[in-house]
Coordinates of C-alpha atoms in Angstrom, one line a residue:
Chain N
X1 CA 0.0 0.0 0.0
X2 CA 1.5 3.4 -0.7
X3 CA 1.9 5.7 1.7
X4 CA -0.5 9.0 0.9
X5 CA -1.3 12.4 2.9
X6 CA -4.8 9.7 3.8
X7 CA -3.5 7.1 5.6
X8 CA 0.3 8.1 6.8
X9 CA -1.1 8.1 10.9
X10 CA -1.3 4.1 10.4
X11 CA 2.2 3.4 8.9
X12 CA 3.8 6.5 11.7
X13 CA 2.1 4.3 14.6
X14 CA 3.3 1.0 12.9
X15 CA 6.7 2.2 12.5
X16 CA 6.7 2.8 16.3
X17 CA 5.2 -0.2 17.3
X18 CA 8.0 -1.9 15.0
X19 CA 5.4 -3.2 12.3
X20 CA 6.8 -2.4 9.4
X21 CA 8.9 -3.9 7.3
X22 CA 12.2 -3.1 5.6
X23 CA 10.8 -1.8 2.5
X24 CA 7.7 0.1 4.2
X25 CA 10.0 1.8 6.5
X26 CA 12.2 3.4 3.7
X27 CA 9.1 3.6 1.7
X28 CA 8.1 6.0 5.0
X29 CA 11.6 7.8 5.2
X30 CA 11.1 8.9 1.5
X31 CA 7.9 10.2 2.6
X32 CA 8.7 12.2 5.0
X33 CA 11.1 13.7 2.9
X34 CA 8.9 15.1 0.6
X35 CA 6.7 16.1 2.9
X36 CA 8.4 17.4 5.7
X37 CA 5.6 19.4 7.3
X38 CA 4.4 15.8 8.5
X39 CA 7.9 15.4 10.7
X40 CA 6.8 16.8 13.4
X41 CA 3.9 14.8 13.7
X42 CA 5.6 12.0 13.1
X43 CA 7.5 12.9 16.4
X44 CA 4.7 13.2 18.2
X45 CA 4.0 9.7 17.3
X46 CA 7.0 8.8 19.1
X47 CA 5.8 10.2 22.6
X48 CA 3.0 8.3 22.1
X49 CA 4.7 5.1 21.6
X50 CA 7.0 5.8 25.2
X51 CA 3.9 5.9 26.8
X52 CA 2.2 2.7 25.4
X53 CA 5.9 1.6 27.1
X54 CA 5.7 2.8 29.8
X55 CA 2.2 1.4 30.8
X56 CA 3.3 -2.1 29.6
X57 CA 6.1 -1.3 32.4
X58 CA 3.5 -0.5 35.4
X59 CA 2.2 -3.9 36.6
X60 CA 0.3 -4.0 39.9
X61 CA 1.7 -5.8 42.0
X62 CA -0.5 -7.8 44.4
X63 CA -2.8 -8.7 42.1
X64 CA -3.4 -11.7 43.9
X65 CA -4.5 -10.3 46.8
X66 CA -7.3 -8.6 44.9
X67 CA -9.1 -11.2 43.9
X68 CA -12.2 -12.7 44.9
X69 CA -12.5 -16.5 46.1
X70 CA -14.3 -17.9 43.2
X71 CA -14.8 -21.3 44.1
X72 CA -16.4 -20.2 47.4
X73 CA -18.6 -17.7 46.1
X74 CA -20.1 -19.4 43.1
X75 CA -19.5 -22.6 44.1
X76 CA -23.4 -24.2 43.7
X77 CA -24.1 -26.6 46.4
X78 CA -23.9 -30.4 45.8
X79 CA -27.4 -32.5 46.2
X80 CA -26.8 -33.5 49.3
X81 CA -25.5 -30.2 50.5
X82 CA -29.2 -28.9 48.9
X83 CA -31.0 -31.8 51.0
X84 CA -29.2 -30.6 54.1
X85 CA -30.3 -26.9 53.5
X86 CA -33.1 -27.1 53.0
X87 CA -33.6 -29.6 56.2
X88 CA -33.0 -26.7 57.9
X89 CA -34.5 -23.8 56.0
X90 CA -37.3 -26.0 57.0
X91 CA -38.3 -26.5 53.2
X92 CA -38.3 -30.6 53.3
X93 CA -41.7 -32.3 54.2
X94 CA -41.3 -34.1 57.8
X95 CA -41.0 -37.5 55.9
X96 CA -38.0 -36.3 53.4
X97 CA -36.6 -34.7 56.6
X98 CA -36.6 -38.4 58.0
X99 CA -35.3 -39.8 56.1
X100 CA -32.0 -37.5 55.5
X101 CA -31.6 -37.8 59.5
X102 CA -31.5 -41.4 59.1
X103 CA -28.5 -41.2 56.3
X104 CA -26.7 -38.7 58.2
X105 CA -27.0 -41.0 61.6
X106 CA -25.2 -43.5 58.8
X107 CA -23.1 -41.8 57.0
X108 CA -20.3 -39.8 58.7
X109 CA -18.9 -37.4 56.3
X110 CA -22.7 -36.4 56.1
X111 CA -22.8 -35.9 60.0
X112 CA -20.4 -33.7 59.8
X113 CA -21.4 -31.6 56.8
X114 CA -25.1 -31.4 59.0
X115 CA -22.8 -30.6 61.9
X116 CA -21.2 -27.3 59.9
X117 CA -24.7 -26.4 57.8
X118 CA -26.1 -26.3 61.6
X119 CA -23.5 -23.8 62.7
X120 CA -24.1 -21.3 59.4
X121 CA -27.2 -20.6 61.4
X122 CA -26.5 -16.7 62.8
X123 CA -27.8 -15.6 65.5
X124 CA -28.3 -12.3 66.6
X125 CA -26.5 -10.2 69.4
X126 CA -29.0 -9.0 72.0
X127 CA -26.4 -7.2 73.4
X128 CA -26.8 -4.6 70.7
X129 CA -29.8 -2.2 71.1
X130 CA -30.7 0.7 69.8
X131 CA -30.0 3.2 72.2
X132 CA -32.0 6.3 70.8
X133 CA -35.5 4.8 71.0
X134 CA -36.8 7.6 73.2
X135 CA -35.9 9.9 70.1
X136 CA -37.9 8.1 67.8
X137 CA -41.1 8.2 70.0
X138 CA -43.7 10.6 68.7
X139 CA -46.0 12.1 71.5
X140 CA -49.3 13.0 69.1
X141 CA -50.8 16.2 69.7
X142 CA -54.5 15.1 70.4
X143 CA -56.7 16.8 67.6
X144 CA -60.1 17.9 68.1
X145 CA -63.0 16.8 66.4
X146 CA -65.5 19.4 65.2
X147 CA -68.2 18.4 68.3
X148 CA -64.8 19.1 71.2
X149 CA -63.5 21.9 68.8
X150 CA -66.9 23.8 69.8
X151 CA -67.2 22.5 73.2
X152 CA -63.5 24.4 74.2
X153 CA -64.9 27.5 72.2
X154 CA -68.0 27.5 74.9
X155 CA -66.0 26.9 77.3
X156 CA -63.6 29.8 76.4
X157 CA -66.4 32.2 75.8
X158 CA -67.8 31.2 79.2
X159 CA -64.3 31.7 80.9
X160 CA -64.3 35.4 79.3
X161 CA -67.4 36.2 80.1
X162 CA -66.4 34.8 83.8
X163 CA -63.5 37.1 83.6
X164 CA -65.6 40.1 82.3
X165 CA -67.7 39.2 85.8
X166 CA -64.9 39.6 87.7
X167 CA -63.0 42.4 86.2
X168 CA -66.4 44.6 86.2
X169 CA -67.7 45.7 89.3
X170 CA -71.1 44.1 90.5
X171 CA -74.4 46.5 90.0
X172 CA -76.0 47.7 93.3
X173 CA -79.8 47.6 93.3
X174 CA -79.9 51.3 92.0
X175 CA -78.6 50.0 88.8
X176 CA -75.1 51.8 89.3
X177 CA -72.0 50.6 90.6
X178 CA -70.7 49.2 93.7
X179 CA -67.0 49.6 94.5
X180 CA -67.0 48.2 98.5
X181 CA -64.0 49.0 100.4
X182 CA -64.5 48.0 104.3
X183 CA -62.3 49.5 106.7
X184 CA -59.1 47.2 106.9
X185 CA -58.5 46.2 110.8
X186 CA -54.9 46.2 111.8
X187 CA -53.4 48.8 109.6
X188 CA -51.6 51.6 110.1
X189 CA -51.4 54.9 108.5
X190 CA -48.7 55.8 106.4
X191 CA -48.5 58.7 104.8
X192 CA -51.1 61.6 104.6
X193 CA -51.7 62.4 101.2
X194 CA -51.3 66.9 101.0
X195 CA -54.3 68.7 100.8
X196 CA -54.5 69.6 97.0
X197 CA -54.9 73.2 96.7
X198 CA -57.4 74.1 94.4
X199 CA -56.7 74.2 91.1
X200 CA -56.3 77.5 88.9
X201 CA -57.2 77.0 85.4
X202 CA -56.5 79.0 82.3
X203 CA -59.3 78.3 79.2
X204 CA -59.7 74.9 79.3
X205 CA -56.3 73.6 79.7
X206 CA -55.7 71.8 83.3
X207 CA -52.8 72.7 84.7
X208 CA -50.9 70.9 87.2
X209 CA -51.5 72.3 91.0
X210 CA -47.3 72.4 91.3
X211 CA -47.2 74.7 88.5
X212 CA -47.4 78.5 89.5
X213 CA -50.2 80.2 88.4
X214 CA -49.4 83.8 88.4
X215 CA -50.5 83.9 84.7
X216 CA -53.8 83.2 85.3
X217 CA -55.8 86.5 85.9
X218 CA -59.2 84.6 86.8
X219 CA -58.6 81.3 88.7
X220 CA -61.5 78.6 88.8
X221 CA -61.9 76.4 91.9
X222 CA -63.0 73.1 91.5
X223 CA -64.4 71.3 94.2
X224 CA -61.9 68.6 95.8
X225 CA -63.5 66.1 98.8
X226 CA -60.4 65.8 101.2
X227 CA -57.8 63.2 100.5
X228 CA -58.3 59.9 102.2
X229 CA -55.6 58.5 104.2
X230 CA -53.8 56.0 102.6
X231 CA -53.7 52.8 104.9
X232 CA -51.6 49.6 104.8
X233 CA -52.4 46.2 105.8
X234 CA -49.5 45.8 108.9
X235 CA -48.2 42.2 107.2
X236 CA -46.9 44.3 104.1
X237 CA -44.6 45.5 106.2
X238 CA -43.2 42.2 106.9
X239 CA -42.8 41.3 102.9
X240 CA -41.7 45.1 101.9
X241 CA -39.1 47.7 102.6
X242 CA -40.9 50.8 103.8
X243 CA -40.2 53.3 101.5
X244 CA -41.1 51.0 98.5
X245 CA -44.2 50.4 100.8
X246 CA -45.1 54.1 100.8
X247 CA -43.7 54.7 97.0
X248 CA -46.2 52.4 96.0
X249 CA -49.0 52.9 98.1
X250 CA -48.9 56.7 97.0
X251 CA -48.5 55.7 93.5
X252 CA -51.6 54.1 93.8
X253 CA -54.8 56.1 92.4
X254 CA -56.8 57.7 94.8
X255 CA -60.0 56.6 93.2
X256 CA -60.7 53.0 94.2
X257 CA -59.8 53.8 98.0
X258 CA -61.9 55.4 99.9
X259 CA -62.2 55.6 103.4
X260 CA -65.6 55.9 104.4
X261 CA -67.2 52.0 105.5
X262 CA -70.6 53.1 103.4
X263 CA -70.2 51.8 100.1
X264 CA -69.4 54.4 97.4
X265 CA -72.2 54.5 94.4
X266 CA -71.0 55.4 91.6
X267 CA -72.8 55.6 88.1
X268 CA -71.4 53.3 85.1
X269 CA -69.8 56.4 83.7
X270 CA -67.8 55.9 87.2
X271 CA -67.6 52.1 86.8
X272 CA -65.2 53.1 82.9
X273 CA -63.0 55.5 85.1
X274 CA -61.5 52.5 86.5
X275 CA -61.7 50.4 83.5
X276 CA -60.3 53.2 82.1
X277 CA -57.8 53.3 84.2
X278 CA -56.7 50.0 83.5
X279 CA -55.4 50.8 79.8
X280 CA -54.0 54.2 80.6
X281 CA -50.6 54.1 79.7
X282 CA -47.7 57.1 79.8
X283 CA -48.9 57.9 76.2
X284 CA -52.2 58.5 77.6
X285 CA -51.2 60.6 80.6
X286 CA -53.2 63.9 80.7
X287 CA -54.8 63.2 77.4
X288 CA -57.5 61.8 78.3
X289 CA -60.9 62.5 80.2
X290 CA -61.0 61.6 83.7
X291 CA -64.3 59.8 84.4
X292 CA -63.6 59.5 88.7
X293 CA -66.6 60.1 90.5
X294 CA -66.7 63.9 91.4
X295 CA -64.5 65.2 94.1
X296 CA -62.0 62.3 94.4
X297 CA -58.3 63.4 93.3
X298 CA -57.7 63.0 89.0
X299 CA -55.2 60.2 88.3
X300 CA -52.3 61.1 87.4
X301 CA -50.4 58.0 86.1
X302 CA -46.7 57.8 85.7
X303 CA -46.2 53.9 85.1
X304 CA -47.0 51.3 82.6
X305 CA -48.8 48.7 84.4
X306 CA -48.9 45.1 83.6
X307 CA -53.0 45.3 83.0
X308 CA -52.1 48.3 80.4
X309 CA -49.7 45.5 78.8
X310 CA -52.1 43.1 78.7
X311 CA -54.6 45.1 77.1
X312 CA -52.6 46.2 74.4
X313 CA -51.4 42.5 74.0
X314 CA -54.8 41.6 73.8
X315 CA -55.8 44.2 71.0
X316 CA -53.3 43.7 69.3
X317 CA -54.0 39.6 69.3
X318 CA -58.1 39.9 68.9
X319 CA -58.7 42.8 66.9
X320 CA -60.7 44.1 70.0
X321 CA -60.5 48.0 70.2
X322 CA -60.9 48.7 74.2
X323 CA -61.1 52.3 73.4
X324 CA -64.2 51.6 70.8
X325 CA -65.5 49.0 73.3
X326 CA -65.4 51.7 76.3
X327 CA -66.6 54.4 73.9
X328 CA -69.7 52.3 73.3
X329 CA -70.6 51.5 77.3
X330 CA -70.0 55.2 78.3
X331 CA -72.8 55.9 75.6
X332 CA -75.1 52.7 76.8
X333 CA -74.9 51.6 72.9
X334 CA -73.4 48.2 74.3
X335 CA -75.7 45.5 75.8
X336 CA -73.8 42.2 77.6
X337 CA -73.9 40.4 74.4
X338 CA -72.4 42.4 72.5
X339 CA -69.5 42.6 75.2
X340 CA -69.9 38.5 74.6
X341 CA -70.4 38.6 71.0
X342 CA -66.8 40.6 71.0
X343 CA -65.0 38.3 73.1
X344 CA -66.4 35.3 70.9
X345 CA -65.0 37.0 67.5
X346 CA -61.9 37.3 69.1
X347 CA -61.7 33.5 70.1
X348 CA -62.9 32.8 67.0
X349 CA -60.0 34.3 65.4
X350 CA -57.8 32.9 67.8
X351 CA -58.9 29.2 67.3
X352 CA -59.8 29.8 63.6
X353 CA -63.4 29.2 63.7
X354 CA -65.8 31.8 62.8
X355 CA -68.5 31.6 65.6
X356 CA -71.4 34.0 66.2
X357 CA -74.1 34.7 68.9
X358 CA -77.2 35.1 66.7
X359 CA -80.2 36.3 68.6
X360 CA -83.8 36.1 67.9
X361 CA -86.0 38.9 69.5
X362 CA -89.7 38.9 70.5
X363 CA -91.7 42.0 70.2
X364 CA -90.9 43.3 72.4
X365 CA -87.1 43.1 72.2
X366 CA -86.4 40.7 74.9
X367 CA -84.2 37.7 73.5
X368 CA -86.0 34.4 72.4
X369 CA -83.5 32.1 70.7
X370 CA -79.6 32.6 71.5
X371 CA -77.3 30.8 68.9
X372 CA -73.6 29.9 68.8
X373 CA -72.8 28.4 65.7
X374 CA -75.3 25.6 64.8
X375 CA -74.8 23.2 68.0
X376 CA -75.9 25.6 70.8
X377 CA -79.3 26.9 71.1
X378 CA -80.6 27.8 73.6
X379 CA -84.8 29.1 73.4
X380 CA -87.1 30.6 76.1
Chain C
X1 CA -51.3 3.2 63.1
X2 CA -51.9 5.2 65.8
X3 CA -49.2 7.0 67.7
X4 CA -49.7 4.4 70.4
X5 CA -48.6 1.6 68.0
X6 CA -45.7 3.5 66.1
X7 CA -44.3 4.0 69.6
X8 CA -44.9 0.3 70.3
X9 CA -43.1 -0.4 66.8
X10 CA -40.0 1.7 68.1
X11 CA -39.9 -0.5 71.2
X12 CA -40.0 -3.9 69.3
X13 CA -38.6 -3.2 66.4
X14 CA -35.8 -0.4 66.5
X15 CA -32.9 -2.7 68.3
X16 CA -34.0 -5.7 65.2
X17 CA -33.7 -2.9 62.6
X18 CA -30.2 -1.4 64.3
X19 CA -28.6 -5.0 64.5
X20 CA -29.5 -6.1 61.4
X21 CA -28.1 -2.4 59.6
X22 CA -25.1 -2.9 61.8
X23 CA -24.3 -6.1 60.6
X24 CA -24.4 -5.1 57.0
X25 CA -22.9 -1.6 57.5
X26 CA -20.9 -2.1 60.2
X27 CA -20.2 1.9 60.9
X28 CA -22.8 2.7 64.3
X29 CA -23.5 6.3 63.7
X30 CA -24.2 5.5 59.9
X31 CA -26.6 2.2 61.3
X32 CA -28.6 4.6 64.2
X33 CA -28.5 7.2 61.4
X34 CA -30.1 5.2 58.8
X35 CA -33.0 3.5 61.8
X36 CA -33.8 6.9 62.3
X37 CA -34.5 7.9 59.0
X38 CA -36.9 4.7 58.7
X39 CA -38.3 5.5 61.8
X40 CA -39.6 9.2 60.3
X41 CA -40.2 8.0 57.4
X42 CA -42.6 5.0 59.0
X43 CA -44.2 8.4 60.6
X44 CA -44.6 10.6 57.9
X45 CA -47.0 7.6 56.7
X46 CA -48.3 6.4 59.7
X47 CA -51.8 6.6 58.8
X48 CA -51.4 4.8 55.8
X49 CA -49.8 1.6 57.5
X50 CA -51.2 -0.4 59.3
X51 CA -49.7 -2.1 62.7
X52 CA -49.8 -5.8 61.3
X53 CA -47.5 -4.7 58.2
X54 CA -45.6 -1.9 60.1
X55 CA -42.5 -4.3 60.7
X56 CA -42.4 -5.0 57.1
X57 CA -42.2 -1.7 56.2
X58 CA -39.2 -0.5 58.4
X59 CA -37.4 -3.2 57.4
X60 CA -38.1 -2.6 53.8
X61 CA -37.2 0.9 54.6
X62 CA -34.6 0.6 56.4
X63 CA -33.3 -1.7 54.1
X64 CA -33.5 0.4 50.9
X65 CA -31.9 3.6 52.8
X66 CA -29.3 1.0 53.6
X67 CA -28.9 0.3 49.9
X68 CA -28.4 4.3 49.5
X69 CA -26.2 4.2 51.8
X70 CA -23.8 1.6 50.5
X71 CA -24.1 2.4 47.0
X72 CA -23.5 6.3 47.9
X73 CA -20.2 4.6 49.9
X74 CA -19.5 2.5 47.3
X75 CA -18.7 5.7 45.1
X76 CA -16.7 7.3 47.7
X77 CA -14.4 4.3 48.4
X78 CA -15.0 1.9 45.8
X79 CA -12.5 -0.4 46.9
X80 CA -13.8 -2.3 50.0
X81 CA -12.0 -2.5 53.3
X82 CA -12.6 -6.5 53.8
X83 CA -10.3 -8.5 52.2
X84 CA -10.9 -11.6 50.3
X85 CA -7.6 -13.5 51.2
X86 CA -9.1 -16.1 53.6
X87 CA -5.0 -16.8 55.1
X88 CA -4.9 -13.3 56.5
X89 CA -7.3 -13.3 58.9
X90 CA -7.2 -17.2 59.7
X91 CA -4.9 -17.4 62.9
X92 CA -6.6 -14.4 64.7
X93 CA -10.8 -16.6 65.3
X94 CA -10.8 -17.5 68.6
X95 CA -14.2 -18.8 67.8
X96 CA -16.9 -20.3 65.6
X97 CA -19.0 -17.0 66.2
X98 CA -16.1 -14.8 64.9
X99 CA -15.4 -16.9 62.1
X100 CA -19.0 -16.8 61.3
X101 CA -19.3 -13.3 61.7
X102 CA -15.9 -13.2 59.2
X103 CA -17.7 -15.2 56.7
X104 CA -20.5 -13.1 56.8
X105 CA -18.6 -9.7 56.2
X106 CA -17.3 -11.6 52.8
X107 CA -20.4 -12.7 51.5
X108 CA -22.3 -10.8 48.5
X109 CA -24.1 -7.9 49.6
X110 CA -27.3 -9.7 48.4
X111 CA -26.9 -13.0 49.8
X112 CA -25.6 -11.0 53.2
X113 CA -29.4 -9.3 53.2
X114 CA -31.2 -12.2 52.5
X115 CA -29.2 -14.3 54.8
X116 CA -29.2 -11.9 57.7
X117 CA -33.0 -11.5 57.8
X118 CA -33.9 -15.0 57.2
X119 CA -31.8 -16.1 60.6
X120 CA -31.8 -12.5 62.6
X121 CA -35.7 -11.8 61.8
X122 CA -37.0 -15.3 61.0
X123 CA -39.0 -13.4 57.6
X124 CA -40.3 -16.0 54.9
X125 CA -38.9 -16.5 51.6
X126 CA -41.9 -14.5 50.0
X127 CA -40.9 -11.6 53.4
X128 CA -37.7 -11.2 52.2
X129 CA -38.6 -11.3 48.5
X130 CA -41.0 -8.2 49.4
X131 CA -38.3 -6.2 51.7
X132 CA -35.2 -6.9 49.2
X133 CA -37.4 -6.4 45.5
X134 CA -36.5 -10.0 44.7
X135 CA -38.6 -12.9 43.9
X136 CA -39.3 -15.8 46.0
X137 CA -36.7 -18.3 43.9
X138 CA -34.2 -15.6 44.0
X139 CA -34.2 -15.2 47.8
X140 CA -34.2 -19.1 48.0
X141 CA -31.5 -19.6 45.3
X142 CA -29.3 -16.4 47.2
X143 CA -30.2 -18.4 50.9
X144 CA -28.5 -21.6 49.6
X145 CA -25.8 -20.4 47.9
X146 CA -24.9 -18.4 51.4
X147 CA -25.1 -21.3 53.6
X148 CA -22.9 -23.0 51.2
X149 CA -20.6 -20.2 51.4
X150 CA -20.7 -20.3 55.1
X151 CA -20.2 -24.2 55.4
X152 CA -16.8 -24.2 52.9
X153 CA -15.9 -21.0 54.6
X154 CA -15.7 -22.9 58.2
X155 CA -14.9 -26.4 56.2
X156 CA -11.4 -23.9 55.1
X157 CA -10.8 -22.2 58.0
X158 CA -10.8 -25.5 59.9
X159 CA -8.4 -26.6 57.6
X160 CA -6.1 -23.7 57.9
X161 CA -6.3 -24.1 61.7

């Protein structure tokens, strides 16, 4: 075959792999020497050829070691081996069974081949546990079917209304408010509030009794009943440091405390002042209207208490809007259902129901038919 | 399955799942690892199985995260760590349980399965055949040949010794 630009590669590698003979290798020479742009390729050839050397050089080797025990693994067993397996796989009917026991009572190279299938048996190490178990044990959360999911709103709405009970003063027969204070037995007096002067005003703008009022051309008295005196239960004393005693006791409002032993009637207007005074909070401070009874002391607050946090924490939760909600009893717009009504839509949005009082009314108004959702009704 | 019952399954069947992992993996943390992660899988579907087959199903899982396991190995370090070359290890059994265990490590990973929870679990041929993907002749077929592994295995090593 002549040598062409087409097929030189084949007689370059079989001149390095020593393939050629005499005639083809001068034939190749002359080649190259008329084209000589192929000698460098032809070099390359060459490197290629040490390589192929060099790999017939590299022998691994422990190739022994590598390899896999044939026999063993794919050695099939014999018949008899087959018989004894299965004797104790348990796959031979009791009478085969018998009668391979009675050839291996006979036979002793067979005894001994039972002996060793015996011992393949493996048998687990009950020394090794799992020692995470208590990890892997789920705890369920126990879910509510629809019937319990409304029972626990009823009983919610019943414990807010039971808190409502509590947290609002009880009506006296007059049909205002009661706020009892008896007179505490072994207390002692601690501090006597100061007599508040009266207090000058200038347009409508109250101004602080400590301020001086030398601007004001025309001051306005307004009637203040004299200060109660503040008194303290004597076993205080044993849980707090006096002048935290006092600090706290003044920081008190005057309002709730009073010290005659008749109860104090007050009107529902009254009853908001201390509801109020619940959710007043430093942003609130001198802001708002004071709604004490006439003639007691105006609160002054100068604290965030923890029933002003709740109250926020709870509107913010609910949705409820005290202020709206106190807006609407100060104007006698709200009846005790729709106090209930509130606290249910904010349940319901806090269990993700959507639960209603619905009311039925007779003529004349009074309710007939109460509803809370579609399991509870109760009817007159 | 109630929660009642999967926590019953944990207390029956986790230290079964964990030895039989163990024996095939051999690495602890990997063998709690992969009971664990048959244990949450068994609960992600815990209303779907029922108690009777809940055994079944860990051991199928577990067995098939095992798998994952050793193949995902198996790319790492291709080259195993047990060696083949019975003579090495002869002269250091001090008994038949160590030389059974040996032989066990050298078996084929498929016969080593099928072997392990045929004696450690006592499953059926048609058990096995459901856990492993194989048929019912194929577990038998893979049973036999190990036990016929194990038998030349101690048959040589009691030659050696």
């Amino acid at each position: 075959m002549e040598i062409t630009r087409e097929n030189y590669e084949a007689f370059f590698l079989d001149y390095y792999e020593g393939s050629l003979s005499e005639a083809q290798t001068r034939e190749l020479m002359d080649f190259l020497k008329t084209h000589p742009d192929l000698k460098a390729e032809f070099e390359a050839f060459e490197a290629v050829s040490l390589e192929t050397t060099l790999d017939k050089e590299a022998i691994f080797p422990d190739r022994e070691s590598i390899k896999k025990p044939e026999t063993l693994l794919h050695q099939e067993p014999s018949e008899t081996d087959r018989l004894l397996i299965a004797h104790f796989e348990g796959d031979l009917r009791a009478s085969q069974s018998a009668e391979l026991l009675s050839k291996v009572a006979a036979d002793p190279t067979l005894r001994k081949s039972f002996g060793l299938f015996a011992a393949t048996r493996l048998e687990p190490d009950h020394g090794v546990v799992f020692d995470r178990k208590k990890s892997l044990k789920k705890y369920a959360i126990p879910v509510f079917s629809p019937l319990l999911r409304h029972v626990a709103v009823a009983a919610a709405i019943l414990g807010f209304l039971a808190g409502l009970f509590f947290l609002l003063p009880s009506p006296d027969h007059n049909g205002g408010m009661i706020l009892s204070q008896t007179e505490p037995t072994n207390t002692q007096t601690v501090a006597e509030e100061p007599v508040r002067e009266p207090v000058k005003e200038e347009n409508t703008t109250p101004v602080k009794e400590e301020t001086p009022s030398t601007q004001t051309p025309a001051p306005v008295q307004r009637p203040v009943s004299p200060p109660p005196a503040r008194v303290v239960p004597q076993s205080l004393h044993s849980e707090f440091p006096a002048p935290v005693l006092v600090a706290t006791i003044n920081a008190l409002p005057a309002m709730p405390l009073q010290p005659q032993a008749q109860p104090h009637n007050i009107t529902p207007r009254d009853e908001f002042a201390w509801f109020s005074w619940i959710g007043r909070d430093l942003e609130d401070e001198g802001q708002e209207e004071h709604f004490a009874t006439p003639g007691t002391a105006p609160y002054e607050p100068n604290y965030i208490s923890l029933a002003s946090l709740a109250r926020s924490g709870i509107e913010r939760t609910t949705g409820i809007n005290f202020d709206r909600v106190e807006e609407e009893i100060r104007s006698d717009r709200l009846s005790f259902w729709d106090l209930a009504g509130a606290g249910l839509a904010g349940i319901s949005q806090i269990t993700g129901t959507s639960l209603t009082i619905d009311k039925e009314r007779d003529e004349d108004g009074r309710i007939t038919l109460l509803a809370i959702g579609d399991r509870f009704r109760i009817k007159r | 399955m109630t929660a009642k019952e999967y926590n019953l399954c944990v207390d029956e069947h986790a230290d079964g799942v964990y030895r039989f992992i163990l024996k095939n993996i051999k690495v602890e943390d990997k063998a709690r690892d992969i009971v664990q992660d048959s244990f949450e899988k068994m609960w992600m579907k815990v209303e779907e199985i029922s108690f009777a087959k809940a055994k079944s199903y860990l051991f199928t899982t577990a067995y098939h995260t095992m798998i994952d396991h050793i193949r995902k190995d198996q790319r790492q370090s291709p080259m195993d760590d047990v060696s083949f070359n019975l003579h090495h290890t002869s002269n250091s059994y001090t008994d038949l349980k160590e030389i059974l265990n040996q032989a066990v490590a050298m078996l084929p990973e498929v016969q080593r399965h099928v072997v392990l929870l045929r004696d450690y679990e006592g499953y059926s041929y048609q058990e096995i055949g459901e856990i492993t993907g194989l048929n019912e002749s194929q577990v038998k077929v893979y049973i036999y040949r190990a036990r016929n592994f194990l038998k030349n295995y101690l048959v040589s090593v009691d030659a050696v010794l």
